[in-house]
Amino acid sequence: MKKNFPTLDLQNYTKQHNIAIDMCAMCIMVERQQNRAIKAIVLSTAYFNILQKWVKDNYGEETAEKEFYLDGIEIRKEKIYTGQTLLIEYHKKAEA
């Protein structure tokens, strides 16, 4: 039976054997350890497609077509011209 939505326990994370989802999870964990507030992780098209296949295999095709959030962080795809596979967007610091 497929689950309704993607959830991962980042406190007790175990590798999913999918480079895209493992990369996003590790990114979130490292950034949080550094007290950085992540708004979104942007993946290159190729890596987003790998992530989307994992979502489809684990949660069904309907879930794979929706917006994807991992532990409250938006994961989306964009064409990345710098050759990187992943970019991080941070929340702006609150102005005093």
Short mmCIF file of N, CA and C in Angstrom, two decimals:
data_model
loop_
_atom_site.label_atom_id
_atom_site.label_comp_id
_atom_site.label_asym_id
_atom_site.label_seq_id
_atom_site.Cartn_x
_atom_site.Cartn_y
_atom_site.Cartn_z
N MET A 1 0.85 -1.19 0.00
CA MET A 1 0.00 0.00 0.00
C MET A 1 0.89 1.25 0.00
N LYS A 2 0.59 2.19 -0.86
CA LYS A 2 1.37 3.42 -0.98
C LYS A 2 0.97 4.40 0.11
N LYS A 3 1.94 5.17 0.56
CA LYS A 3 1.68 6.22 1.54
C LYS A 3 1.07 7.42 0.82
N ASN A 4 0.45 8.33 1.57
CA ASN A 4 -0.24 9.46 0.97
C ASN A 4 0.68 10.63 0.63
N PHE A 5 1.75 10.82 1.38
CA PHE A 5 2.61 11.96 1.11
C PHE A 5 4.03 11.62 1.57
N PRO A 6 5.03 12.24 0.95
CA PRO A 6 6.42 11.94 1.31
C PRO A 6 6.79 12.50 2.68
N THR A 7 7.29 11.64 3.53
CA THR A 7 7.82 12.07 4.82
C THR A 7 9.07 11.26 5.11
N LEU A 8 10.05 11.91 5.68
CA LEU A 8 11.28 11.24 6.10
C LEU A 8 11.63 11.72 7.50
N ASP A 9 12.13 10.84 8.32
CA ASP A 9 12.58 11.20 9.66
C ASP A 9 14.03 11.65 9.55
N LEU A 10 14.26 12.96 9.52
CA LEU A 10 15.61 13.46 9.36
C LEU A 10 16.42 13.34 10.64
N GLN A 11 15.77 13.11 11.77
CA GLN A 11 16.51 12.89 13.02
C GLN A 11 17.18 11.51 13.02
N ASN A 12 16.53 10.55 12.40
CA ASN A 12 17.03 9.17 12.34
C ASN A 12 17.10 8.71 10.89
N TYR A 13 17.67 9.54 10.04
CA TYR A 13 17.64 9.31 8.60
C TYR A 13 18.45 8.07 8.21
N THR A 14 17.87 7.28 7.34
CA THR A 14 18.59 6.18 6.71
C THR A 14 18.55 6.43 5.21
N LYS A 15 19.64 6.12 4.55
CA LYS A 15 19.74 6.35 3.12
C LYS A 15 18.62 5.65 2.37
N GLN A 16 18.12 6.34 1.36
CA GLN A 16 17.02 5.83 0.54
C GLN A 16 17.53 5.17 -0.74
N HIS A 17 18.84 5.23 -0.97
CA HIS A 17 19.48 4.67 -2.16
C HIS A 17 18.97 5.33 -3.43
N ASN A 18 18.73 6.62 -3.31
CA ASN A 18 18.37 7.47 -4.44
C ASN A 18 19.19 8.74 -4.25
N ILE A 19 20.10 9.01 -5.16
CA ILE A 19 21.06 10.10 -4.97
C ILE A 19 20.38 11.44 -4.73
N ALA A 20 19.28 11.71 -5.39
CA ALA A 20 18.62 13.01 -5.27
C ALA A 20 17.98 13.20 -3.90
N ILE A 21 17.24 12.21 -3.42
CA ILE A 21 16.57 12.36 -2.13
C ILE A 21 17.60 12.34 -1.00
N ASP A 22 18.63 11.49 -1.12
CA ASP A 22 19.67 11.46 -0.10
C ASP A 22 20.44 12.78 -0.06
N MET A 23 20.70 13.35 -1.22
CA MET A 23 21.41 14.62 -1.30
C MET A 23 20.59 15.75 -0.65
N CYS A 24 19.30 15.80 -0.93
CA CYS A 24 18.43 16.83 -0.34
C CYS A 24 18.34 16.66 1.17
N ALA A 25 18.19 15.43 1.64
CA ALA A 25 18.10 15.19 3.07
C ALA A 25 19.38 15.60 3.79
N MET A 26 20.51 15.23 3.23
CA MET A 26 21.79 15.59 3.84
C MET A 26 21.99 17.11 3.84
N CYS A 27 21.59 17.75 2.76
CA CYS A 27 21.69 19.20 2.66
C CYS A 27 20.88 19.87 3.78
N ILE A 28 19.66 19.43 3.98
CA ILE A 28 18.81 20.00 5.02
C ILE A 28 19.44 19.79 6.40
N MET A 29 19.92 18.58 6.65
CA MET A 29 20.51 18.29 7.96
C MET A 29 21.75 19.14 8.23
N VAL A 30 22.63 19.27 7.24
CA VAL A 30 23.85 20.06 7.42
C VAL A 30 23.53 21.53 7.61
N GLU A 31 22.64 22.07 6.80
CA GLU A 31 22.28 23.48 6.92
C GLU A 31 21.63 23.78 8.26
N ARG A 32 20.82 22.88 8.76
CA ARG A 32 20.20 23.08 10.08
C ARG A 32 21.23 23.01 11.20
N GLN A 33 22.22 22.14 11.05
CA GLN A 33 23.29 22.08 12.05
C GLN A 33 24.05 23.40 12.11
N GLN A 34 24.11 24.10 10.97
CA GLN A 34 24.80 25.39 10.89
C GLN A 34 23.86 26.55 11.20
N ASN A 35 22.63 26.24 11.63
CA ASN A 35 21.61 27.24 11.96
C ASN A 35 21.27 28.16 10.78
N ARG A 36 21.21 27.60 9.61
CA ARG A 36 20.81 28.35 8.42
C ARG A 36 19.37 27.97 8.07
N ALA A 37 18.57 28.99 7.81
CA ALA A 37 17.15 28.78 7.52
C ALA A 37 16.94 28.58 6.02
N ILE A 38 16.74 27.35 5.61
CA ILE A 38 16.54 27.03 4.20
C ILE A 38 15.09 27.31 3.81
N LYS A 39 14.92 27.98 2.71
CA LYS A 39 13.59 28.21 2.15
C LYS A 39 13.26 27.12 1.13
N ALA A 40 14.24 26.82 0.26
CA ALA A 40 14.00 25.85 -0.80
C ALA A 40 15.32 25.25 -1.27
N ILE A 41 15.21 24.05 -1.81
CA ILE A 41 16.33 23.42 -2.52
C ILE A 41 15.90 23.31 -3.97
N VAL A 42 16.75 23.82 -4.83
CA VAL A 42 16.48 23.79 -6.27
C VAL A 42 17.39 22.75 -6.89
N LEU A 43 16.79 21.79 -7.58
CA LEU A 43 17.55 20.74 -8.24
C LEU A 43 17.58 20.97 -9.74
N SER A 44 18.66 20.53 -10.36
CA SER A 44 18.71 20.53 -11.81
C SER A 44 17.64 19.56 -12.31
N THR A 45 17.27 19.70 -13.55
CA THR A 45 16.20 18.86 -14.11
C THR A 45 16.50 17.38 -13.97
N ALA A 46 17.73 16.98 -14.26
CA ALA A 46 18.09 15.56 -14.18
C ALA A 46 17.93 15.02 -12.77
N TYR A 47 18.40 15.76 -11.77
CA TYR A 47 18.29 15.29 -10.39
C TYR A 47 16.85 15.35 -9.89
N PHE A 48 16.10 16.34 -10.33
CA PHE A 48 14.69 16.40 -9.93
C PHE A 48 13.94 15.20 -10.50
N ASN A 49 14.26 14.81 -11.72
CA ASN A 49 13.61 13.63 -12.32
C ASN A 49 13.93 12.36 -11.53
N ILE A 50 15.17 12.26 -11.02
CA ILE A 50 15.55 11.12 -10.19
C ILE A 50 14.74 11.13 -8.90
N LEU A 51 14.61 12.31 -8.28
CA LEU A 51 13.82 12.45 -7.06
C LEU A 51 12.36 12.11 -7.32
N GLN A 52 11.84 12.60 -8.43
CA GLN A 52 10.43 12.37 -8.76
C GLN A 52 10.16 10.88 -8.97
N LYS A 53 11.11 10.16 -9.53
CA LYS A 53 10.95 8.71 -9.70
C LYS A 53 10.87 8.03 -8.33
N TRP A 54 11.70 8.48 -7.37
CA TRP A 54 11.65 7.92 -6.03
C TRP A 54 10.28 8.18 -5.40
N VAL A 55 9.77 9.41 -5.54
CA VAL A 55 8.45 9.74 -5.00
C VAL A 55 7.39 8.85 -5.64
N LYS A 56 7.45 8.71 -6.95
CA LYS A 56 6.48 7.87 -7.67
C LYS A 56 6.53 6.43 -7.19
N ASP A 57 7.75 5.88 -7.04
CA ASP A 57 7.90 4.49 -6.61
C ASP A 57 7.42 4.27 -5.18
N ASN A 58 7.58 5.28 -4.31
CA ASN A 58 7.25 5.12 -2.91
C ASN A 58 5.89 5.66 -2.51
N TYR A 59 5.37 6.62 -3.27
CA TYR A 59 4.13 7.29 -2.87
C TYR A 59 3.07 7.34 -3.96
N GLY A 60 3.39 6.88 -5.14
CA GLY A 60 2.42 6.85 -6.22
C GLY A 60 2.56 8.01 -7.19
N GLU A 61 2.02 7.79 -8.37
CA GLU A 61 2.15 8.77 -9.45
C GLU A 61 1.46 10.09 -9.14
N GLU A 62 0.30 10.03 -8.49
CA GLU A 62 -0.44 11.26 -8.17
C GLU A 62 0.39 12.16 -7.25
N THR A 63 1.05 11.59 -6.26
CA THR A 63 1.88 12.36 -5.34
C THR A 63 3.08 12.95 -6.07
N ALA A 64 3.64 12.20 -7.01
CA ALA A 64 4.83 12.65 -7.75
C ALA A 64 4.53 13.87 -8.61
N GLU A 65 3.28 14.09 -8.94
CA GLU A 65 2.91 15.22 -9.79
C GLU A 65 2.65 16.50 -8.98
N LYS A 66 2.60 16.39 -7.66
CA LYS A 66 2.33 17.55 -6.81
C LYS A 66 3.62 18.25 -6.42
N GLU A 67 3.47 19.45 -5.82
CA GLU A 67 4.63 20.14 -5.27
C GLU A 67 5.23 19.25 -4.20
N PHE A 68 6.56 19.31 -4.06
CA PHE A 68 7.23 18.42 -3.13
C PHE A 68 7.93 19.20 -2.03
N TYR A 69 7.68 18.82 -0.80
CA TYR A 69 8.32 19.41 0.38
C TYR A 69 8.95 18.28 1.18
N LEU A 70 10.16 18.51 1.64
CA LEU A 70 10.83 17.56 2.50
C LEU A 70 11.09 18.23 3.83
N ASP A 71 10.42 17.75 4.85
CA ASP A 71 10.52 18.32 6.20
C ASP A 71 10.28 19.84 6.18
N GLY A 72 9.29 20.27 5.42
CA GLY A 72 8.91 21.68 5.36
C GLY A 72 9.71 22.52 4.38
N ILE A 73 10.67 21.93 3.69
CA ILE A 73 11.50 22.64 2.73
C ILE A 73 11.02 22.30 1.32
N GLU A 74 10.74 23.33 0.54
CA GLU A 74 10.29 23.11 -0.83
C GLU A 74 11.44 22.55 -1.67
N ILE A 75 11.15 21.52 -2.45
CA ILE A 75 12.11 20.96 -3.40
C ILE A 75 11.50 21.17 -4.78
N ARG A 76 12.25 21.87 -5.63
CA ARG A 76 11.71 22.14 -6.97
C ARG A 76 12.83 22.07 -8.01
N LYS A 77 12.41 22.04 -9.26
CA LYS A 77 13.42 21.98 -10.33
C LYS A 77 13.45 23.29 -11.09
N GLU A 78 14.63 23.61 -11.53
CA GLU A 78 14.86 24.76 -12.40
C GLU A 78 16.07 24.43 -13.25
N LYS A 79 16.16 25.07 -14.37
CA LYS A 79 17.36 24.92 -15.18
C LYS A 79 18.48 25.70 -14.48
N ILE A 80 19.56 25.01 -14.19
CA ILE A 80 20.69 25.62 -13.49
C ILE A 80 21.82 25.77 -14.49
N TYR A 81 22.21 26.99 -14.73
CA TYR A 81 23.21 27.29 -15.76
C TYR A 81 24.64 27.22 -15.26
N THR A 82 24.85 27.09 -13.96
CA THR A 82 26.20 27.10 -13.42
C THR A 82 26.86 25.72 -13.45
N GLY A 83 26.13 24.71 -13.85
CA GLY A 83 26.67 23.36 -13.87
C GLY A 83 26.47 22.62 -12.56
N GLN A 84 25.92 23.28 -11.56
CA GLN A 84 25.67 22.63 -10.28
C GLN A 84 24.42 21.76 -10.36
N THR A 85 24.31 20.82 -9.46
CA THR A 85 23.13 19.96 -9.43
C THR A 85 22.10 20.44 -8.41
N LEU A 86 22.53 21.30 -7.48
CA LEU A 86 21.67 21.72 -6.38
C LEU A 86 22.02 23.14 -5.97
N LEU A 87 20.99 23.94 -5.74
CA LEU A 87 21.16 25.29 -5.20
C LEU A 87 20.27 25.42 -3.97
N ILE A 88 20.70 26.23 -3.02
CA ILE A 88 19.93 26.44 -1.80
C ILE A 88 19.44 27.87 -1.77
N GLU A 89 18.16 28.05 -1.48
CA GLU A 89 17.60 29.37 -1.24
C GLU A 89 17.34 29.49 0.25
N TYR A 90 17.75 30.62 0.81
CA TYR A 90 17.59 30.84 2.24
C TYR A 90 16.49 31.87 2.49
N HIS A 91 15.88 31.79 3.66
CA HIS A 91 14.94 32.82 4.10
C HIS A 91 15.75 34.09 4.34
N LYS A 92 15.15 35.23 4.02
CA LYS A 92 15.81 36.48 4.32
C LYS A 92 15.82 36.70 5.82
N LYS A 93 16.89 37.29 6.32
CA LYS A 93 16.96 37.58 7.74
C LYS A 93 15.95 38.67 8.08
N ALA A 94 15.33 38.52 9.22
CA ALA A 94 14.35 39.51 9.68
C ALA A 94 15.07 40.82 9.97
N GLU A 95 14.48 41.89 9.51
CA GLU A 95 15.08 43.20 9.77
C GLU A 95 14.65 43.68 11.15
N ALA A 96 15.61 44.24 11.87
CA ALA A 96 15.33 44.71 13.24
C ALA A 96 14.68 46.08 13.21
#
